[in-house]
Each structure stands twice: as C-alpha cells, then as structure tokens.
GROMACS .gro file of C-alpha atoms in nm:
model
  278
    1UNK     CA    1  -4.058  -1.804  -8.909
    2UNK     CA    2  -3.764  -1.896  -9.125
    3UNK     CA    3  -3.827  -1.580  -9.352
    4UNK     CA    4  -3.823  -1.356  -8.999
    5UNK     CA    5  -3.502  -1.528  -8.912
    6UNK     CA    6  -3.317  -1.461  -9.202
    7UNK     CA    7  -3.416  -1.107  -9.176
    8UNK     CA    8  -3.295  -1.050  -8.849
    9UNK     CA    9  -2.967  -1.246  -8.941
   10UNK     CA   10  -2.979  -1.004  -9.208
   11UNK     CA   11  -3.022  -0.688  -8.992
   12UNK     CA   12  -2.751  -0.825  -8.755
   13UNK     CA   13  -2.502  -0.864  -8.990
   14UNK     CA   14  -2.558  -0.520  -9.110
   15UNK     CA   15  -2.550  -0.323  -8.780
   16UNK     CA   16  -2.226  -0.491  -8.691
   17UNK     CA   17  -2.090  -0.386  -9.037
   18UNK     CA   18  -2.204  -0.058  -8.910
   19UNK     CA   19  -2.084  -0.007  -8.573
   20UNK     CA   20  -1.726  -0.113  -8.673
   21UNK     CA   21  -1.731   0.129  -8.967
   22UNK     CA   22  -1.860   0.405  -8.701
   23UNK     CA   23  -1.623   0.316  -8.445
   24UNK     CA   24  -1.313   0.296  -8.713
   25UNK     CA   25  -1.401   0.659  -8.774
   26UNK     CA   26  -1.452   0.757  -8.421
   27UNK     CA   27  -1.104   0.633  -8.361
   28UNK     CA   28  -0.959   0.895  -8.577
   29UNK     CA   29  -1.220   1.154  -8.558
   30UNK     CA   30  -1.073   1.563  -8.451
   31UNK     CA   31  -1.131   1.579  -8.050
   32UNK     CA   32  -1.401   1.868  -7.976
   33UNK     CA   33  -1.761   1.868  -7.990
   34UNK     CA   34  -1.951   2.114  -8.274
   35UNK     CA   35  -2.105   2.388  -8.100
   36UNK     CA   36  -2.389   2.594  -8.304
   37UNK     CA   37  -2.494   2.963  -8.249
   38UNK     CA   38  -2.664   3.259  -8.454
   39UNK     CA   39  -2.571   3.535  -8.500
   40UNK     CA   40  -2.735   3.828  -8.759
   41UNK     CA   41  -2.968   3.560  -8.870
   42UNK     CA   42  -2.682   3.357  -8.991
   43UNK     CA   43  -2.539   3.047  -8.872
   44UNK     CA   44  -2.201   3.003  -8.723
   45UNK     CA   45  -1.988   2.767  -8.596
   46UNK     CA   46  -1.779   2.681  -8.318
   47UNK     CA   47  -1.544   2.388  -8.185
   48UNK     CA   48  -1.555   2.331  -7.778
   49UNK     CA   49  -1.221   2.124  -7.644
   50UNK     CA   50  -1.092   2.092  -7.323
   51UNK     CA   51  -0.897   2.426  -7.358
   52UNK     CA   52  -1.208   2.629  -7.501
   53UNK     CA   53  -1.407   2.714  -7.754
   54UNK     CA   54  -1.285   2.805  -8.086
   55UNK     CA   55  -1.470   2.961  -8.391
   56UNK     CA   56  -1.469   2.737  -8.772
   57UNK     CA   57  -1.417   2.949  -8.999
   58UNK     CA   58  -1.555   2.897  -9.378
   59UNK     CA   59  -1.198   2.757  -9.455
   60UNK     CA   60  -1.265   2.449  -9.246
   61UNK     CA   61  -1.565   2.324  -9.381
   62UNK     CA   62  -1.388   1.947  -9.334
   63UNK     CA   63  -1.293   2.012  -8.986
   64UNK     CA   64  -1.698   2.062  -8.957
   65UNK     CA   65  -1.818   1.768  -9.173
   66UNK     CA   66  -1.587   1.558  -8.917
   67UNK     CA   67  -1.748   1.721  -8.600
   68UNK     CA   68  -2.062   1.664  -8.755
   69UNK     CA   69  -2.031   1.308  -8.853
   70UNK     CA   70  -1.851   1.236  -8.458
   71UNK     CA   71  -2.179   1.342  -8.332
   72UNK     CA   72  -2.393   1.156  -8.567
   73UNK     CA   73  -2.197   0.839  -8.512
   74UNK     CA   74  -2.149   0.853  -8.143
   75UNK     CA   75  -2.573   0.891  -8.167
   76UNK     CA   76  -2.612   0.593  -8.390
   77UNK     CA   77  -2.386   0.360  -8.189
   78UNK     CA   78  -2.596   0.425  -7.874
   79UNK     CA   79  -2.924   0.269  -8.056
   80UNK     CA   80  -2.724   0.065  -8.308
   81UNK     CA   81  -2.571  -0.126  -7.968
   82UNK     CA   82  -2.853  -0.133  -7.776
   83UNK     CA   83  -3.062  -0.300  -8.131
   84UNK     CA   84  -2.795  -0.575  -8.215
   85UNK     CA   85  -2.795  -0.676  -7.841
   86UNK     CA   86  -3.182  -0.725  -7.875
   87UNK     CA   87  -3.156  -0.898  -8.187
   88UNK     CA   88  -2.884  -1.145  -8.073
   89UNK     CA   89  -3.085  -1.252  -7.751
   90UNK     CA   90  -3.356  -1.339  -7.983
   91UNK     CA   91  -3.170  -1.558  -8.240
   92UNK     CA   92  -2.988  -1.710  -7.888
   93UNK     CA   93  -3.363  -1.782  -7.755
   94UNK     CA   94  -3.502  -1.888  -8.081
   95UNK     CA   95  -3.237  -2.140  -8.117
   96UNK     CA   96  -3.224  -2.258  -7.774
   97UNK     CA   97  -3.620  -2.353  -7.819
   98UNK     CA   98  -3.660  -2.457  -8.145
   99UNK     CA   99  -3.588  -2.834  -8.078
  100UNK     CA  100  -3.824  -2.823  -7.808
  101UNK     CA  101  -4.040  -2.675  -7.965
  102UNK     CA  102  -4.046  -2.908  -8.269
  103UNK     CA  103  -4.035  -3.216  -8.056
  104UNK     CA  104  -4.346  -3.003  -7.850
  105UNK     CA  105  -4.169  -3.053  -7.543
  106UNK     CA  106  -4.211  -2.842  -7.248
  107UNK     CA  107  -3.891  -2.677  -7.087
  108UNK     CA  108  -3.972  -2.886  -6.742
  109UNK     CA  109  -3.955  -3.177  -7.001
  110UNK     CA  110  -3.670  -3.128  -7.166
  111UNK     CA  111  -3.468  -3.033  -6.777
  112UNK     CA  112  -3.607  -3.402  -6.717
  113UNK     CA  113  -3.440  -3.561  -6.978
  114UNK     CA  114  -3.102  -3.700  -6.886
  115UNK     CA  115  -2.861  -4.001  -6.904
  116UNK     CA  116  -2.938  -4.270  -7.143
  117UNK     CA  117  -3.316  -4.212  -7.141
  118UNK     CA  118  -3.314  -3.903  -7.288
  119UNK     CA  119  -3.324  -3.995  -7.671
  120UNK     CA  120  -3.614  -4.309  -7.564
  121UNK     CA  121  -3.813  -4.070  -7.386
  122UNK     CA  122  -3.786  -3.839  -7.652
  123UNK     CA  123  -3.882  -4.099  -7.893
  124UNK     CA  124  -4.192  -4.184  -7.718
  125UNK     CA  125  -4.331  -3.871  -7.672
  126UNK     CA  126  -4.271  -3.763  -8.026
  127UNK     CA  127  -4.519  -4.042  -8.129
  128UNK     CA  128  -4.831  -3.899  -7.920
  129UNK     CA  129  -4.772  -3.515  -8.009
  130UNK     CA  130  -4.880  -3.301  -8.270
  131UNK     CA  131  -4.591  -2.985  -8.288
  132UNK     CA  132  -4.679  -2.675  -8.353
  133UNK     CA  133  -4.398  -2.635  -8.622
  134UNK     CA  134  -4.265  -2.916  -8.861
  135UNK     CA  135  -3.955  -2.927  -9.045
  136UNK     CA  136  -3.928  -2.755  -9.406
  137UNK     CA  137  -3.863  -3.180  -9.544
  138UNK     CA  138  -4.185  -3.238  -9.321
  139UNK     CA  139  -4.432  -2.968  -9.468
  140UNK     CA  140  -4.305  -3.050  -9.790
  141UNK     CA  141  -4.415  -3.415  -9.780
  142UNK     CA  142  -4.747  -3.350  -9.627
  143UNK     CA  143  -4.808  -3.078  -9.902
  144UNK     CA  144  -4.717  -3.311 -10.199
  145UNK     CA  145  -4.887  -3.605 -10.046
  146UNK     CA  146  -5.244  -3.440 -10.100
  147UNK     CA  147  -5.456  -3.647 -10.300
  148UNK     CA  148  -5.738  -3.468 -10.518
  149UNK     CA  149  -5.900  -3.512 -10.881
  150UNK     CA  150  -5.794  -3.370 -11.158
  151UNK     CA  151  -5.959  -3.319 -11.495
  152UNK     CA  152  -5.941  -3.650 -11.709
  153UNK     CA  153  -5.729  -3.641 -11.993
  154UNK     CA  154  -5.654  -3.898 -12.295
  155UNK     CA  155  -5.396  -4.077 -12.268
  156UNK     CA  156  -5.425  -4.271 -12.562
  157UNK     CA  157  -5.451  -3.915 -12.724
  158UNK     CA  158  -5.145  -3.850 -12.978
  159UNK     CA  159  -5.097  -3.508 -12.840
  160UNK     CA  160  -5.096  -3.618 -12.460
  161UNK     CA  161  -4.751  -3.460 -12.337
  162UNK     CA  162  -4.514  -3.629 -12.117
  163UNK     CA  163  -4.327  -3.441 -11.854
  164UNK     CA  164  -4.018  -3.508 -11.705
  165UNK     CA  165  -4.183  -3.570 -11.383
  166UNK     CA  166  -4.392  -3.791 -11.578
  167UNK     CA  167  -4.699  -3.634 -11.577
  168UNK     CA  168  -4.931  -3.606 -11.849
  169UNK     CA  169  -5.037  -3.216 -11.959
  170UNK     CA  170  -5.244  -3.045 -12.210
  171UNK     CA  171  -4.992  -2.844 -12.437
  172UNK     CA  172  -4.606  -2.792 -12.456
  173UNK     CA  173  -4.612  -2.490 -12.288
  174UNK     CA  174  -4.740  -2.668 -11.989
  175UNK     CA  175  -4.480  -2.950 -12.032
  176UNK     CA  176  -4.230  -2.635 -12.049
  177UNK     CA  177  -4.364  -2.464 -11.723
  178UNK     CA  178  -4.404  -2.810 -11.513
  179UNK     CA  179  -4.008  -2.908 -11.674
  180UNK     CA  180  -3.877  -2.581 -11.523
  181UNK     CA  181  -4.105  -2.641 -11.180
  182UNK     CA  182  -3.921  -2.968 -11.151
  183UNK     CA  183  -3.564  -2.935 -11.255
  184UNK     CA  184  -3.549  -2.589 -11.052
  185UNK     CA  185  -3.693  -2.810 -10.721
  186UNK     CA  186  -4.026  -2.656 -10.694
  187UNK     CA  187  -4.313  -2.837 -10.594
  188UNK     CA  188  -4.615  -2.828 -10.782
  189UNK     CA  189  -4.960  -2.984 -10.789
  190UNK     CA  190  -5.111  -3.013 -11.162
  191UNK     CA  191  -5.509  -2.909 -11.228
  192UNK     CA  192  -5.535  -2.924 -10.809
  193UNK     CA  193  -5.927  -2.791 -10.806
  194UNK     CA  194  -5.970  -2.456 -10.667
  195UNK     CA  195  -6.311  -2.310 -10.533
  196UNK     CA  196  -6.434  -1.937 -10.700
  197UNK     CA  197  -6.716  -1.741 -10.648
  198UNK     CA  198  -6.935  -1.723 -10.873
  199UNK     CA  199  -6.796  -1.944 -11.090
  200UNK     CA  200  -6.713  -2.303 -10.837
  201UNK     CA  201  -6.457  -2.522 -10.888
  202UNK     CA  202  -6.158  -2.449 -11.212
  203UNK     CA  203  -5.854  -2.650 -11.239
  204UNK     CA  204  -5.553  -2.366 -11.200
  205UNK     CA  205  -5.253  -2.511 -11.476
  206UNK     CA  206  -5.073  -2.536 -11.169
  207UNK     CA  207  -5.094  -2.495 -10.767
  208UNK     CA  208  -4.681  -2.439 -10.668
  209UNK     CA  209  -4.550  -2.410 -10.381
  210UNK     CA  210  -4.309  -2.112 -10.247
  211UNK     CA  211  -4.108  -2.359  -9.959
  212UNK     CA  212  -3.928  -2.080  -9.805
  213UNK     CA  213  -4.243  -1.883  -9.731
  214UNK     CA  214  -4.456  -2.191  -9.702
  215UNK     CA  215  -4.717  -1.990  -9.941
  216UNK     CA  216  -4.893  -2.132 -10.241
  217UNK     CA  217  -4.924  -1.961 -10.603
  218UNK     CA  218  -5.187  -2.064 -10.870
  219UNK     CA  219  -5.064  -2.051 -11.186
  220UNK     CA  220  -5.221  -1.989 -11.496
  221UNK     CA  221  -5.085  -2.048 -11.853
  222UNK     CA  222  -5.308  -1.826 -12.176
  223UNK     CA  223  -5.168  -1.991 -12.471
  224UNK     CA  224  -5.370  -1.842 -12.728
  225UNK     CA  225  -5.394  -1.534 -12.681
  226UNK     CA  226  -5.425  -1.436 -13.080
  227UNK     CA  227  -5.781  -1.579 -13.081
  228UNK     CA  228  -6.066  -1.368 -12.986
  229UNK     CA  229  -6.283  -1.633 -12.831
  230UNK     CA  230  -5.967  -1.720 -12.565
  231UNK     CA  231  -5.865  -1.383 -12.502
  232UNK     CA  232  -6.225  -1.289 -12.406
  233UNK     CA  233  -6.237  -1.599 -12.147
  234UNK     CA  234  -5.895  -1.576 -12.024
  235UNK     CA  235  -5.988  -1.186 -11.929
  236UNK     CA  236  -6.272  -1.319 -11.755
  237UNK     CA  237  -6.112  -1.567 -11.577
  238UNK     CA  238  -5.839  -1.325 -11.431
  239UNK     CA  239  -6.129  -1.133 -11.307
  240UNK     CA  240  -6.246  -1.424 -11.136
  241UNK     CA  241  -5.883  -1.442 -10.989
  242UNK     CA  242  -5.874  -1.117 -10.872
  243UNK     CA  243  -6.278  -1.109 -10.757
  244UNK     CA  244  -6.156  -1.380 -10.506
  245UNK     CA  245  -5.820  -1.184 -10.387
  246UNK     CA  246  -5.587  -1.338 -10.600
  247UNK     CA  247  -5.366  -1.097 -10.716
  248UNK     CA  248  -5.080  -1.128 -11.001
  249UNK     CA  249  -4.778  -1.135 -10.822
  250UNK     CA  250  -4.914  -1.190 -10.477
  251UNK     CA  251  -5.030  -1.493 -10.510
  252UNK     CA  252  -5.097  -1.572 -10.855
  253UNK     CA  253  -4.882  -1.598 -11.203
  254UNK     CA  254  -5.018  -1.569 -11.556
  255UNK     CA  255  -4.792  -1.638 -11.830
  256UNK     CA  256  -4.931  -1.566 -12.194
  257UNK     CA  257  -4.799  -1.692 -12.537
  258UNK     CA  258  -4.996  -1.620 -12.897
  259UNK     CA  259  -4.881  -1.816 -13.224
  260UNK     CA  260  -4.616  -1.526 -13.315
  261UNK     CA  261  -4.482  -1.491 -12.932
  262UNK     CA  262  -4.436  -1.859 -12.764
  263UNK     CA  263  -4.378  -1.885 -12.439
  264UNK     CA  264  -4.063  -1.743 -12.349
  265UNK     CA  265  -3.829  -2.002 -12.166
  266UNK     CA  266  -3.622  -1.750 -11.964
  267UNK     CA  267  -3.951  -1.575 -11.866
  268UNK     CA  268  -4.052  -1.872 -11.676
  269UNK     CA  269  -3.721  -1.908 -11.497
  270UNK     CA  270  -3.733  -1.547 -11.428
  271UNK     CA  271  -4.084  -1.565 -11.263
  272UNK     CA  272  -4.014  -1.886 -11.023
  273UNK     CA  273  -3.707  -1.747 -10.920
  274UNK     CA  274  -3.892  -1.428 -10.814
  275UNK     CA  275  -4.171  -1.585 -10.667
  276UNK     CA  276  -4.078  -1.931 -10.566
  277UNK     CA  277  -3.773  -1.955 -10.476
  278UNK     CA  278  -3.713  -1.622 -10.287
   0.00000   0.00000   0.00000
C-alpha cells in the first residue's frame, strides 16, 4: 500500500506540473481553432476566428504548430483535470481511514469516540484486535523476531568471522555482505532455512528484507567460482532457485567472487540499493 501511495503522490505531482504548464501556454496561445481540409489529395490548412476563416499558408508553419498544440492541450486538460481530481479524493480517503483502519476500528466506532474517553476506549480495543495493516516499525519487529535454526558453526574455529552486528559467518565476503546489510539499515536473517523441491531444506547466505515493499530476497554468495567442483554446484543450485520461481532480480541475488576477482564492495551497495531499499 505504501508503494501504491507514493505512486499516486507521484502521478499527482506530475499532472499538476502539467496542467499549469498547459494552461501557461493556453494563456498566450493565437485565438482561432485549426481547421483541416483536402484538397487535390493534399492537405491544407485553415484558421476559423470569430471574423472567419482564413487559409495558413506554408509561411506560417508556427502559427500552425500553436493551433495545433491549443487543441492538444485544451484535450489533455479535460482528462488531466478530471484524473488529478480522482487521484486527490483517494489520497483524502486513504488518509482519512488509515488510523481506523490500523486501530481496526469501524467508522460507527470511531463517530462514538468523544470527550475524554476517546484515547481509553481506543486503548482497550486495540488490545483485543488483530488489524489488518501494521505499521512499517511493527512488521519490521515481527519479521526480525522469527526464531529458526541455523547451520552450526565453530566458534572456537580461528577463521569464525565476526560481524558488526555480531554475528558469526563463514567467509569475509559474507562478513562484507551482512556489514553493508547492517550499516545501510537492512534487515536480514543469516542461514534462515528455506524449503526446495527436490532438493528440501538449504540455508540461503542470507534471507533480507525489502521494508518498503514488505518483500523478501534470498541471497546467495559463490565465492569460488575458479574451482570446478563449486562452479558445477553453485550452477546447480541456481537451478534449484529458479526450478522453485526464484528468479535473479525478482526475488533473489547472487553475487560471485573467484581468487583473481573478490567481491566487489561497491557491487554490493549497488545491488541493495536497487533491490532493497527502492
């Protein structure tokens, strides 16, 4: 919903950009309306005022781009009006309900609050409801408060890696991804299981979290990409990806580094600004 609101805040924003461009023109535009007959299989072209009509010669091709462009804008503002009047009732509407419906009150509910009781009652009933639509601060909690088991990993290990969320991954690269995750605000679960056919359960690198679009990504870090035996199973586990509708881009990343080519830093940030944070 916030996505849809934004684009009509958008598209409101631009049709009023429009209509005062079109009616700054129209203010100055030549008086007349273009008039169009044929003649001898060619085209020719006439200008109708109050005191007749009046042929446009080859001379005044401006005086006919202006005609033209009168009658295009005088069309436009008819729909363009008649659009950004729709679009502002529904932004009015949508933010005249949406406390109501967050708290999950009906409108008979809300007409009934009044006076001193209003913020008690509202209080009260907000502990026996279940809304249809939670806050962005809301969904977030309840999405990183999911408990689940990940893979075990040793601790005690000298190459267990620290993030700065401190969470303990499998490689730098990792650490580099989950750094950029955090410092960049994105939320992100780390080897969250993840059920596909035929294969069961794998442990994606990381399950993230778009916030704005309330959509999850899975993804997946190749790191060795040089070595034949890795290359050959991280091909087959893309297919797996894609087998169960995960797509690159849609709703998957994969990131790849080999020994000569590291992971590239700015890639990252590139790649959760695209699909996180947009």
């Amino acid at each position: 919903m916030k996505r849809l609101i934004e684009e009509l805040e958008n598209r409101k924003m631009e049709l009023e950009n429009h209509i005062y461009e079109a009616e700054k023109y129209l203010a100055d535009a030549p008086e007349g309306v273009l008039i169009l007959s044929r003649s001898n299989r060619t085209d020719q072209y006439y200008r109708l005022t109050k005191s007749g009509k009046k042929y446009i010669s080859k001379k005044e091709q401006q005086l006919l781009h202006d005609l033209a462009q009168k009658e295009y804008f005088q069309e436009y503002l008819k729909t363009a009006k008649k659009e950004l009047v729709q679009i502002e009732e529904l932004l009015q509407n949508y933010t005249a309900m949406q406390v109501n419906i967050k708290n999950g009150l009906t409108e008979k509910d809300s007409r009934m609050l009044g006076g001193g009781k209003k913020n008690r009652r509202r209080a009260v009933i907000q502990k026996y409801i279940a809304p249809f639509e939670i806050s962005d601060e809301e969904y977030l909690r309840s999405w990183t408060e999911v408990q689940y088991q990940k893979k075990e990993i040793d601790v005690a290990s000298e190459d267990a890696i620290i993030t700065e969320k401190e969470e303990i991954v499998r490689s730098k690269s990792e650490k580099i991804i989950a750094d950029k995750l955090f410092s960049m605000n994105v939320a992100y679960h780390y080897e969250k299981p993840l059920f596909l056919e035929p294969v069961g359960y794998i442990y994606p690198d990381f399950t993230v979290l778009n916030l704005a679009e309330r959509k999850e990504y899975y993804w997946e870090h190749f790191g060795m990409m040089d070595q034949p035996e890795y290359c050959v199973s991280a091909i087959r586990k893309m297919e797996t990806y894609i087998r169960n509708n995960y797509y690159p881009g849609r709703n998957v990343i994969f990131t790849f580094e080999t020994r000569e080519h590291p992971l590239n830093v700015r890639s990252v940030e590139k790649q959760i600004r695209k699909y996180l944070l947009s």
